[in-house]
mmCIF file of C-alpha atoms and ligand atoms in Angstrom:
data_model
loop_
_atom_site.group_PDB
_atom_site.id
_atom_site.type_symbol
_atom_site.label_atom_id
_atom_site.label_comp_id
_atom_site.label_asym_id
_atom_site.label_seq_id
_atom_site.Cartn_x
_atom_site.Cartn_y
_atom_site.Cartn_z
ATOM 1 C CA GLN V 101 11.274 4.614 38.317
ATOM 2 C CA GLU V 102 9.888 4.056 34.772
ATOM 3 C CA ALA V 103 11.525 4.564 31.413
ATOM 4 C CA LYS V 104 9.306 6.625 29.012
ATOM 5 C CA PRO V 105 8.391 4.704 26.632
ATOM 6 C CA LEU V 106 10.272 5.666 22.802
ATOM 7 C CA ASP V 107 8.820 7.653 20.444
ATOM 8 C CA GLN V 108 8.159 6.652 16.574
ATOM 9 C CA PHE V 109 10.514 8.390 15.366
ATOM 10 C CA THR V 110 13.136 6.183 17.786
ATOM 11 C CA ARG V 111 11.527 3.185 17.593
ATOM 12 C CA ALA V 112 11.677 3.293 13.194
ATOM 13 C CA THR V 113 15.038 3.921 13.812
ATOM 14 C CA GLN V 114 15.904 1.361 15.182
ATOM 15 C CA ALA V 115 13.554 -0.907 12.748
ATOM 16 C CA LEU V 116 16.109 1.303 10.028
ATOM 17 C CA THR V 117 19.494 0.386 12.294
ATOM 18 C CA HIS V 118 18.526 -3.947 11.820
ATOM 19 C CA ILE V 119 17.417 -3.128 8.106
ATOM 20 C CA PHE V 120 21.116 -2.208 7.780
ATOM 21 C CA LEU V 121 22.527 -4.664 9.370
ATOM 22 C CA LYS V 122 21.132 -7.032 7.058
ATOM 23 C CA THR V 123 21.505 -5.361 2.997
ATOM 24 C CA GLU V 124 23.989 -3.033 1.635
ATOM 25 C CA VAL V 125 20.909 -1.789 -0.713
ATOM 26 C CA LYS V 126 19.442 1.742 -0.748
ATOM 27 C CA PRO V 127 16.285 1.178 -1.605
ATOM 28 C CA VAL V 128 14.826 5.050 -3.320
ATOM 29 C CA VAL V 129 11.243 2.575 -4.528
ATOM 30 C CA GLY V 130 8.647 1.254 -1.832
ATOM 31 C CA ILE V 131 6.174 -0.793 -2.781
ATOM 32 C CA ILE V 132 3.497 -2.315 -0.596
ATOM 33 C CA LEU V 133 2.022 -5.437 -2.188
ATOM 34 C CA GLY V 134 -2.062 -6.561 -2.361
ATOM 35 C CA SER V 135 -3.948 -9.568 -1.660
ATOM 36 C CA GLY V 136 -2.640 -12.619 -3.621
ATOM 37 C CA LEU V 137 -0.009 -10.840 -5.500
ATOM 38 C CA GLY V 138 3.047 -11.207 -2.997
ATOM 39 C CA ASN V 139 5.021 -13.486 -6.160
ATOM 40 C CA PHE V 140 5.819 -10.314 -7.141
ATOM 41 C CA ALA V 141 8.230 -9.496 -4.715
ATOM 42 C CA SER V 142 9.855 -12.960 -7.188
ATOM 43 C CA GLN V 143 11.030 -10.387 -8.990
ATOM 44 C CA VAL V 144 13.292 -8.958 -7.756
ATOM 45 C CA GLU V 145 16.467 -9.199 -8.319
ATOM 46 C CA ASN V 146 20.203 -10.400 -5.819
ATOM 47 C CA ALA V 147 17.505 -10.110 -3.250
ATOM 48 C CA ASP V 148 17.295 -9.625 0.530
ATOM 49 C CA VAL V 149 15.273 -11.022 2.409
ATOM 50 C CA ILE V 150 14.099 -10.404 6.002
ATOM 51 C CA PRO V 151 11.401 -11.982 7.579
ATOM 52 C CA TYR V 152 8.828 -9.162 9.401
ATOM 53 C CA ASP V 153 9.373 -10.892 12.936
ATOM 54 C CA GLU V 154 12.790 -9.702 12.725
ATOM 55 C CA ILE V 155 12.370 -6.056 12.738
ATOM 56 C CA PRO V 156 12.619 -4.854 15.933
ATOM 57 C CA GLY V 157 9.026 -3.107 16.109
ATOM 58 C CA TRP V 158 7.120 -4.398 12.440
ATOM 59 C CA PRO V 159 4.043 -5.323 13.198
ATOM 60 C CA LEU V 160 2.676 -8.720 12.317
ATOM 61 C CA SER V 161 0.109 -9.491 10.344
ATOM 62 C CA THR V 162 -2.562 -12.273 11.726
ATOM 63 C CA VAL V 163 -4.393 -12.673 8.485
ATOM 64 C CA GLU V 164 -3.529 -15.850 6.488
ATOM 65 C CA GLY V 165 -1.768 -14.870 2.578
ATOM 66 C CA HIS V 166 -0.409 -12.066 3.718
ATOM 67 C CA SER V 167 3.000 -13.346 4.547
ATOM 68 C CA GLY V 168 5.830 -11.103 6.067
ATOM 69 C CA LYS V 169 8.702 -9.902 4.484
ATOM 70 C CA LEU V 170 10.443 -7.496 3.888
ATOM 71 C CA VAL V 171 12.197 -7.782 0.331
ATOM 72 C CA LEU V 172 15.499 -5.774 -0.632
ATOM 73 C CA GLY V 173 17.358 -5.425 -3.871
ATOM 74 C CA THR V 174 16.679 -4.378 -7.687
ATOM 75 C CA ILE V 175 14.315 -4.037 -10.473
ATOM 76 C CA ALA V 176 15.583 -3.566 -13.515
ATOM 77 C CA GLY V 177 18.414 -2.622 -11.805
ATOM 78 C CA VAL V 178 16.801 0.327 -9.116
ATOM 79 C CA PRO V 179 16.515 -0.443 -6.210
ATOM 80 C CA VAL V 180 13.738 -1.167 -4.349
ATOM 81 C CA ALA V 181 12.090 -1.956 -0.792
ATOM 82 C CA VAL V 182 9.423 -4.417 -1.386
ATOM 83 C CA MET V 183 6.296 -5.700 1.043
ATOM 84 C CA GLN V 184 5.144 -8.439 1.185
ATOM 85 C CA GLY V 185 2.686 -8.760 3.913
ATOM 86 C CA ARG V 186 0.620 -5.535 5.018
ATOM 87 C CA VAL V 187 -1.286 -5.546 8.613
ATOM 88 C CA HIS V 188 -4.558 -4.363 8.105
ATOM 89 C CA ALA V 189 -6.225 -1.893 11.173
ATOM 90 C CA TYR V 190 -9.690 -5.039 11.568
ATOM 91 C CA GLU V 191 -6.942 -6.686 12.928
ATOM 92 C CA GLY V 192 -6.852 -4.322 15.975
ATOM 93 C CA TYR V 193 -3.627 -2.342 14.947
ATOM 94 C CA GLU V 194 -3.074 0.485 15.851
ATOM 95 C CA MET V 195 -2.542 3.368 13.679
ATOM 96 C CA ASN V 196 0.898 4.289 13.999
ATOM 97 C CA GLU V 197 1.200 0.722 13.700
ATOM 98 C CA VAL V 198 -0.569 0.396 10.584
ATOM 99 C CA VAL V 199 1.642 2.939 9.738
ATOM 100 C CA PHE V 200 5.199 2.144 11.075
ATOM 101 C CA PRO V 201 6.530 -0.253 8.490
ATOM 102 C CA MET V 202 5.326 2.957 5.420
ATOM 103 C CA ARG V 203 7.366 4.992 7.792
ATOM 104 C CA VAL V 204 10.986 3.367 8.013
ATOM 105 C CA LEU V 205 10.331 2.472 4.444
ATOM 106 C CA GLY V 206 10.861 6.633 4.343
ATOM 107 C CA MET V 207 13.716 6.630 6.109
ATOM 108 C CA LEU V 208 14.660 3.734 3.913
ATOM 109 C CA GLY V 209 15.567 7.036 1.189
ATOM 110 C CA CYS V 210 11.802 5.998 -0.067
ATOM 111 C CA LYS V 211 10.815 9.016 -2.071
ATOM 112 C CA LYS V 212 8.396 7.030 -4.247
ATOM 113 C CA LEU V 213 5.819 4.606 -3.516
ATOM 114 C CA ILE V 214 3.797 1.822 -5.393
ATOM 115 C CA VAL V 215 1.335 0.537 -3.799
ATOM 116 C CA THR V 216 -1.302 -2.210 -4.136
ATOM 117 C CA ASN V 217 -3.857 -4.525 -2.456
ATOM 118 C CA ALA V 218 -7.160 -6.779 -3.535
ATOM 119 C CA ALA V 219 -11.164 -4.634 -3.904
ATOM 120 C CA GLY V 220 -14.124 -4.921 -4.457
ATOM 121 C CA GLY V 221 -15.184 -3.310 -7.996
ATOM 122 C CA ILE V 222 -18.421 -0.797 -6.831
ATOM 123 C CA ASN V 223 -17.929 0.424 -11.002
ATOM 124 C CA THR V 224 -20.296 -1.988 -12.544
ATOM 125 C CA SER V 225 -17.347 -1.325 -15.874
ATOM 126 C CA TYR V 226 -15.030 -2.764 -14.222
ATOM 127 C CA GLY V 227 -15.170 -6.771 -13.227
ATOM 128 C CA GLU V 228 -13.377 -9.786 -11.122
ATOM 129 C CA GLY V 229 -9.514 -9.139 -12.631
ATOM 130 C CA ALA V 230 -10.053 -5.586 -13.823
ATOM 131 C CA LEU V 231 -6.934 -3.762 -13.068
ATOM 132 C CA VAL V 232 -7.098 -0.586 -11.889
ATOM 133 C CA ASN V 233 -5.378 2.788 -11.248
ATOM 134 C CA ILE V 234 -5.925 4.492 -7.715
ATOM 135 C CA THR V 235 -6.702 8.329 -9.227
ATOM 136 C CA ASP V 236 -8.241 9.235 -4.859
ATOM 137 C CA HIS V 237 -9.579 7.620 -1.885
ATOM 138 C CA ILE V 238 -12.427 8.583 0.415
ATOM 139 C CA ASN V 239 -10.558 7.241 3.613
ATOM 140 C CA ASN V 240 -14.046 5.806 5.592
ATOM 141 C CA THR V 241 -11.931 4.624 8.094
ATOM 142 C CA GLY V 242 -13.485 7.336 10.385
ATOM 143 C CA ARG V 243 -9.787 6.780 11.664
ATOM 144 C CA ASN V 244 -6.574 8.854 10.093
ATOM 145 C CA ALA V 245 -2.900 7.932 10.228
ATOM 146 C CA ALA V 246 -1.714 11.185 11.272
ATOM 147 C CA ILE V 247 -3.328 11.290 13.803
ATOM 148 C CA GLY V 248 -1.108 11.407 16.953
ATOM 149 C CA PRO V 249 2.145 14.703 17.678
ATOM 150 C CA ASN V 250 3.735 15.743 14.807
ATOM 151 C CA ASP V 251 6.565 14.126 14.055
ATOM 152 C CA LYS V 252 8.686 16.591 11.794
ATOM 153 C CA ARG V 253 11.714 13.777 11.072
ATOM 154 C CA PHE V 254 10.032 11.778 9.130
ATOM 155 C CA ALA V 255 9.702 14.505 6.174
ATOM 156 C CA VAL V 256 12.190 13.405 3.039
ATOM 157 C CA GLN V 257 12.200 16.375 1.479
ATOM 158 C CA SER V 258 12.171 19.559 2.745
ATOM 159 C CA GLY V 259 7.915 21.612 3.044
ATOM 160 C CA PHE V 260 6.909 18.901 4.368
ATOM 161 C CA GLY V 261 6.184 16.783 8.291
ATOM 162 C CA GLN V 262 3.549 19.471 8.259
ATOM 163 C CA ARG V 263 0.855 18.850 11.193
ATOM 164 C CA PHE V 264 -1.467 19.926 8.119
ATOM 165 C CA PHE V 265 -0.639 18.363 4.767
ATOM 166 C CA ASP V 266 -2.074 18.491 1.531
ATOM 167 C CA MET V 267 -3.576 15.504 -0.454
ATOM 168 C CA SER V 268 -4.749 17.254 -3.384
ATOM 169 C CA ASN V 269 -2.335 15.670 -5.573
ATOM 170 C CA ALA V 270 -2.362 12.143 -3.526
ATOM 171 C CA TYR V 271 -1.623 9.744 -5.638
ATOM 172 C CA SER V 272 0.418 11.302 -8.369
ATOM 173 C CA PRO V 273 -0.455 12.853 -11.371
ATOM 174 C CA ARG V 274 2.028 12.451 -13.451
ATOM 175 C CA LEU V 275 3.303 8.806 -11.892
ATOM 176 C CA ASN V 276 -0.378 7.910 -12.776
ATOM 177 C CA ALA V 277 0.389 9.028 -16.423
ATOM 178 C CA LEU V 278 3.301 7.014 -17.685
ATOM 179 C CA ALA V 279 1.306 3.899 -16.145
ATOM 180 C CA LYS V 280 -1.515 5.110 -18.425
ATOM 181 C CA ALA V 281 0.977 4.527 -21.753
ATOM 182 C CA GLU V 282 3.107 1.421 -19.639
ATOM 183 C CA ALA V 283 0.162 -0.098 -19.952
ATOM 184 C CA ALA V 284 -1.419 0.485 -23.360
ATOM 185 C CA ARG V 285 2.232 -0.126 -25.137
ATOM 186 C CA GLN V 286 2.002 -3.331 -22.855
ATOM 187 C CA GLY V 287 -1.340 -3.982 -24.644
ATOM 188 C CA ILE V 288 -3.108 -4.035 -20.713
ATOM 189 C CA ALA V 289 -6.445 -3.165 -19.882
ATOM 190 C CA LEU V 290 -5.825 -0.470 -16.853
ATOM 191 C CA HIS V 291 -8.707 1.229 -15.691
ATOM 192 C CA GLU V 292 -8.544 4.088 -13.523
ATOM 193 C CA GLY V 293 -10.719 5.017 -10.886
ATOM 194 C CA VAL V 294 -11.805 6.272 -6.144
ATOM 195 C CA TYR V 295 -10.677 3.773 -3.990
ATOM 196 C CA MET V 296 -12.834 3.939 -0.960
ATOM 197 C CA ALA V 297 -11.429 2.551 2.008
ATOM 198 C CA VAL V 298 -13.777 0.567 5.046
ATOM 199 C CA LEU V 299 -11.913 -1.002 8.207
ATOM 200 C CA GLY V 300 -13.526 -4.053 7.860
ATOM 201 C CA PRO V 301 -13.145 -7.236 8.623
ATOM 202 C CA SER V 302 -17.058 -7.845 7.104
ATOM 203 C CA TYR V 303 -16.929 -7.294 3.752
ATOM 204 C CA GLU V 304 -19.880 -4.478 2.877
ATOM 205 C CA THR V 305 -23.504 -4.536 2.527
ATOM 206 C CA PRO V 306 -25.085 -3.979 -0.876
ATOM 207 C CA ALA V 307 -26.915 -0.308 1.063
ATOM 208 C CA GLU V 308 -23.050 0.535 2.168
ATOM 209 C CA ILE V 309 -21.724 -0.178 -1.526
ATOM 210 C CA ARG V 310 -24.379 1.365 -3.331
ATOM 211 C CA ALA V 311 -24.241 4.471 -1.200
ATOM 212 C CA PHE V 312 -20.817 4.237 -1.851
ATOM 213 C CA ARG V 313 -21.060 4.513 -5.589
ATOM 214 C CA THR V 314 -23.795 7.665 -4.568
ATOM 215 C CA LEU V 315 -20.179 9.208 -3.020
ATOM 216 C CA GLY V 316 -18.243 8.919 -5.829
ATOM 217 C CA ALA V 317 -16.426 5.634 -4.895
ATOM 218 C CA ASP V 318 -15.612 3.707 -8.349
ATOM 219 C CA LEU V 319 -13.596 0.398 -5.536
ATOM 220 C CA VAL V 320 -13.554 -0.870 -1.429
ATOM 221 C CA GLY V 321 -10.726 -2.117 0.602
ATOM 222 C CA MET V 322 -9.411 -2.511 4.455
ATOM 223 C CA SER V 323 -5.909 -0.460 3.221
ATOM 224 C CA THR V 324 -4.184 1.872 1.832
ATOM 225 C CA VAL V 325 -5.462 4.948 3.022
ATOM 226 C CA HIS V 326 -3.810 4.945 5.288
ATOM 227 C CA GLU V 327 0.151 4.612 3.711
ATOM 228 C CA VAL V 328 -0.652 7.162 0.984
ATOM 229 C CA ILE V 329 -1.603 9.513 4.075
ATOM 230 C CA ILE V 330 1.735 8.976 5.732
ATOM 231 C CA ALA V 331 3.315 9.027 2.416
ATOM 232 C CA ARG V 332 1.919 12.052 1.878
ATOM 233 C CA HIS V 333 3.146 13.421 5.171
ATOM 234 C CA MET V 334 6.798 12.729 4.633
ATOM 235 C CA GLY V 335 6.781 14.189 1.070
ATOM 236 C CA ILE V 336 7.037 10.580 -0.824
ATOM 237 C CA GLU V 337 5.209 10.029 -4.148
ATOM 238 C CA VAL V 338 2.480 7.994 -4.534
ATOM 239 C CA LEU V 339 1.498 5.022 -7.523
ATOM 240 C CA GLY V 340 -1.352 3.060 -6.629
ATOM 241 C CA PHE V 341 -3.017 0.063 -8.093
ATOM 242 C CA SER V 342 -6.224 -2.835 -7.400
ATOM 243 C CA LEU V 343 -7.163 -5.466 -8.126
ATOM 244 C CA VAL V 344 -9.940 -5.826 -8.305
ATOM 245 C CA THR V 345 -10.744 -8.941 -7.212
ATOM 246 C CA ASN V 346 -15.013 -9.496 -6.778
ATOM 247 C CA MET V 347 -17.983 -6.991 -7.802
ATOM 248 C CA ALA V 348 -18.777 -5.746 -4.407
ATOM 249 C CA ALA V 349 -21.672 -6.685 -2.914
ATOM 250 C CA GLY V 350 -24.627 -6.802 -4.771
ATOM 251 C CA VAL V 351 -22.910 -5.652 -7.601
ATOM 252 C CA MET V 352 -23.637 -8.881 -9.728
ATOM 253 C CA PRO V 353 -26.866 -10.465 -8.113
ATOM 254 C CA GLU V 354 -26.800 -14.305 -6.679
ATOM 255 C CA ALA V 355 -23.048 -13.086 -6.509
ATOM 256 C CA ASN V 356 -21.808 -13.567 -2.812
ATOM 257 C CA ILE V 357 -17.649 -13.118 -1.869
ATOM 258 C CA ASN V 358 -14.764 -15.002 0.202
ATOM 259 C CA HIS V 359 -10.994 -14.491 1.445
ATOM 260 C CA GLU V 360 -9.725 -17.106 -1.237
ATOM 261 C CA GLU V 361 -11.727 -15.962 -4.420
ATOM 262 C CA VAL V 362 -9.986 -13.310 -4.131
ATOM 263 C CA MET V 363 -6.676 -14.642 -3.238
ATOM 264 C CA GLN V 364 -6.973 -17.330 -6.300
ATOM 265 C CA ILE V 365 -8.442 -13.566 -8.789
ATOM 266 C CA GLY V 366 -5.193 -11.949 -7.217
ATOM 267 C CA LYS V 367 -3.007 -15.456 -8.218
ATOM 268 C CA ARG V 368 -4.219 -15.275 -11.906
ATOM 269 C CA LEU V 369 -4.144 -11.618 -12.779
ATOM 270 C CA GLU V 370 -0.552 -11.391 -11.172
ATOM 271 C CA PRO V 371 1.143 -11.924 -14.449
ATOM 272 C CA GLN V 372 -0.142 -8.459 -16.128
ATOM 273 C CA PHE V 373 0.924 -7.371 -13.575
ATOM 274 C CA ALA V 374 3.877 -7.907 -12.304
ATOM 275 C CA SER V 375 4.943 -7.409 -16.475
ATOM 276 C CA LEU V 376 2.987 -3.436 -15.454
ATOM 277 C CA VAL V 377 5.103 -3.271 -12.314
ATOM 278 C CA LYS V 378 8.383 -4.225 -13.417
ATOM 279 C CA ALA V 379 8.516 -1.525 -16.413
ATOM 280 C CA LEU V 380 6.673 0.966 -14.123
ATOM 281 C CA VAL V 381 10.022 0.625 -11.178
ATOM 282 C CA PRO V 382 12.495 2.319 -13.296
ATOM 283 C CA GLN V 383 10.127 5.361 -14.990
ATOM 284 C CA VAL V 384 8.935 6.197 -11.375
ATOM 285 C CA ALA V 385 12.055 6.066 -10.301
ATOM 286 C CA ALA V 386 13.216 8.224 -12.705
ATOM 287 C CA ALA V 387 10.739 10.950 -12.631
HETATM 288 N N1 LIG Y 159 -12.928 -7.461 -2.162
HETATM 289 C C1 LIG Y 159 -12.052 -6.918 -1.156
HETATM 290 N N2 LIG Y 159 -14.467 -5.479 -0.642
HETATM 291 C C2 LIG Y 159 -14.430 -5.994 -1.377
HETATM 292 O O1 LIG Y 159 -15.526 -6.544 -1.525
HETATM 293 N N3 LIG Y 159 -11.558 -7.392 -1.615
HETATM 294 C C3 LIG Y 159 -12.506 -5.563 0.271
HETATM 295 C C4 LIG Y 159 -13.600 -5.888 0.148
#
């Protein structure tokens, strides 16, 4: 007789058990680092580093520049779980695999999420290297991460874990206000924008970018929306940032887009990004 496949919640508890055996940190803020922003993990003090390939059920990235480690420790005294690297749907992963780490972050005790990505700039008021606070998203991937049987056990606070759930304030206005104030305090130019997610892996065509602009998108990328949907399903409050690594296709005539450039811009903007996020961690935790 064949064993019944384990449900997502049970698989996530297996990952949780492994993590609990490797660290005593009980994170309250989860941080997901996008392409080129992985160095931020070095900000974590007293770090316990768990390679993704040790964690049962954790999906492994196939893309260069997405090294895979879960780093647990403290930032400004706040216990955090930092994901250095994530998988994308374009790698061929199913939705439940893409958001498995997000489920585990919630179960570890993270009530807040800081999610970051490298994105193409659609809004012409941005330039390469612009730092953008995400105010909302448009999920144009054709998939929703919450598909499949609904499991209420994933809720991290009462009233959440519902089959149908609100996305009106998916990107927390009060956390965005903290980010805006902190950026001003540090003299960092922080833009705002709506993030459009596509499946990828091809970058967009100029016609697609014109269409997306008409639809209200300021940024385009291939991640984040699935994690945010699952965070909201669980009742986790979200703060999101995009780093504009390149202007999207057709925005700068003559230019074309390559992954190396995306990674380089990430490295260049890292110090600003790190200083902003580091200062925000205790504020977000206390909010
Ligand atoms: N750039 C990026 N599209 C872009 O132009 N990083 C993702 C998607």
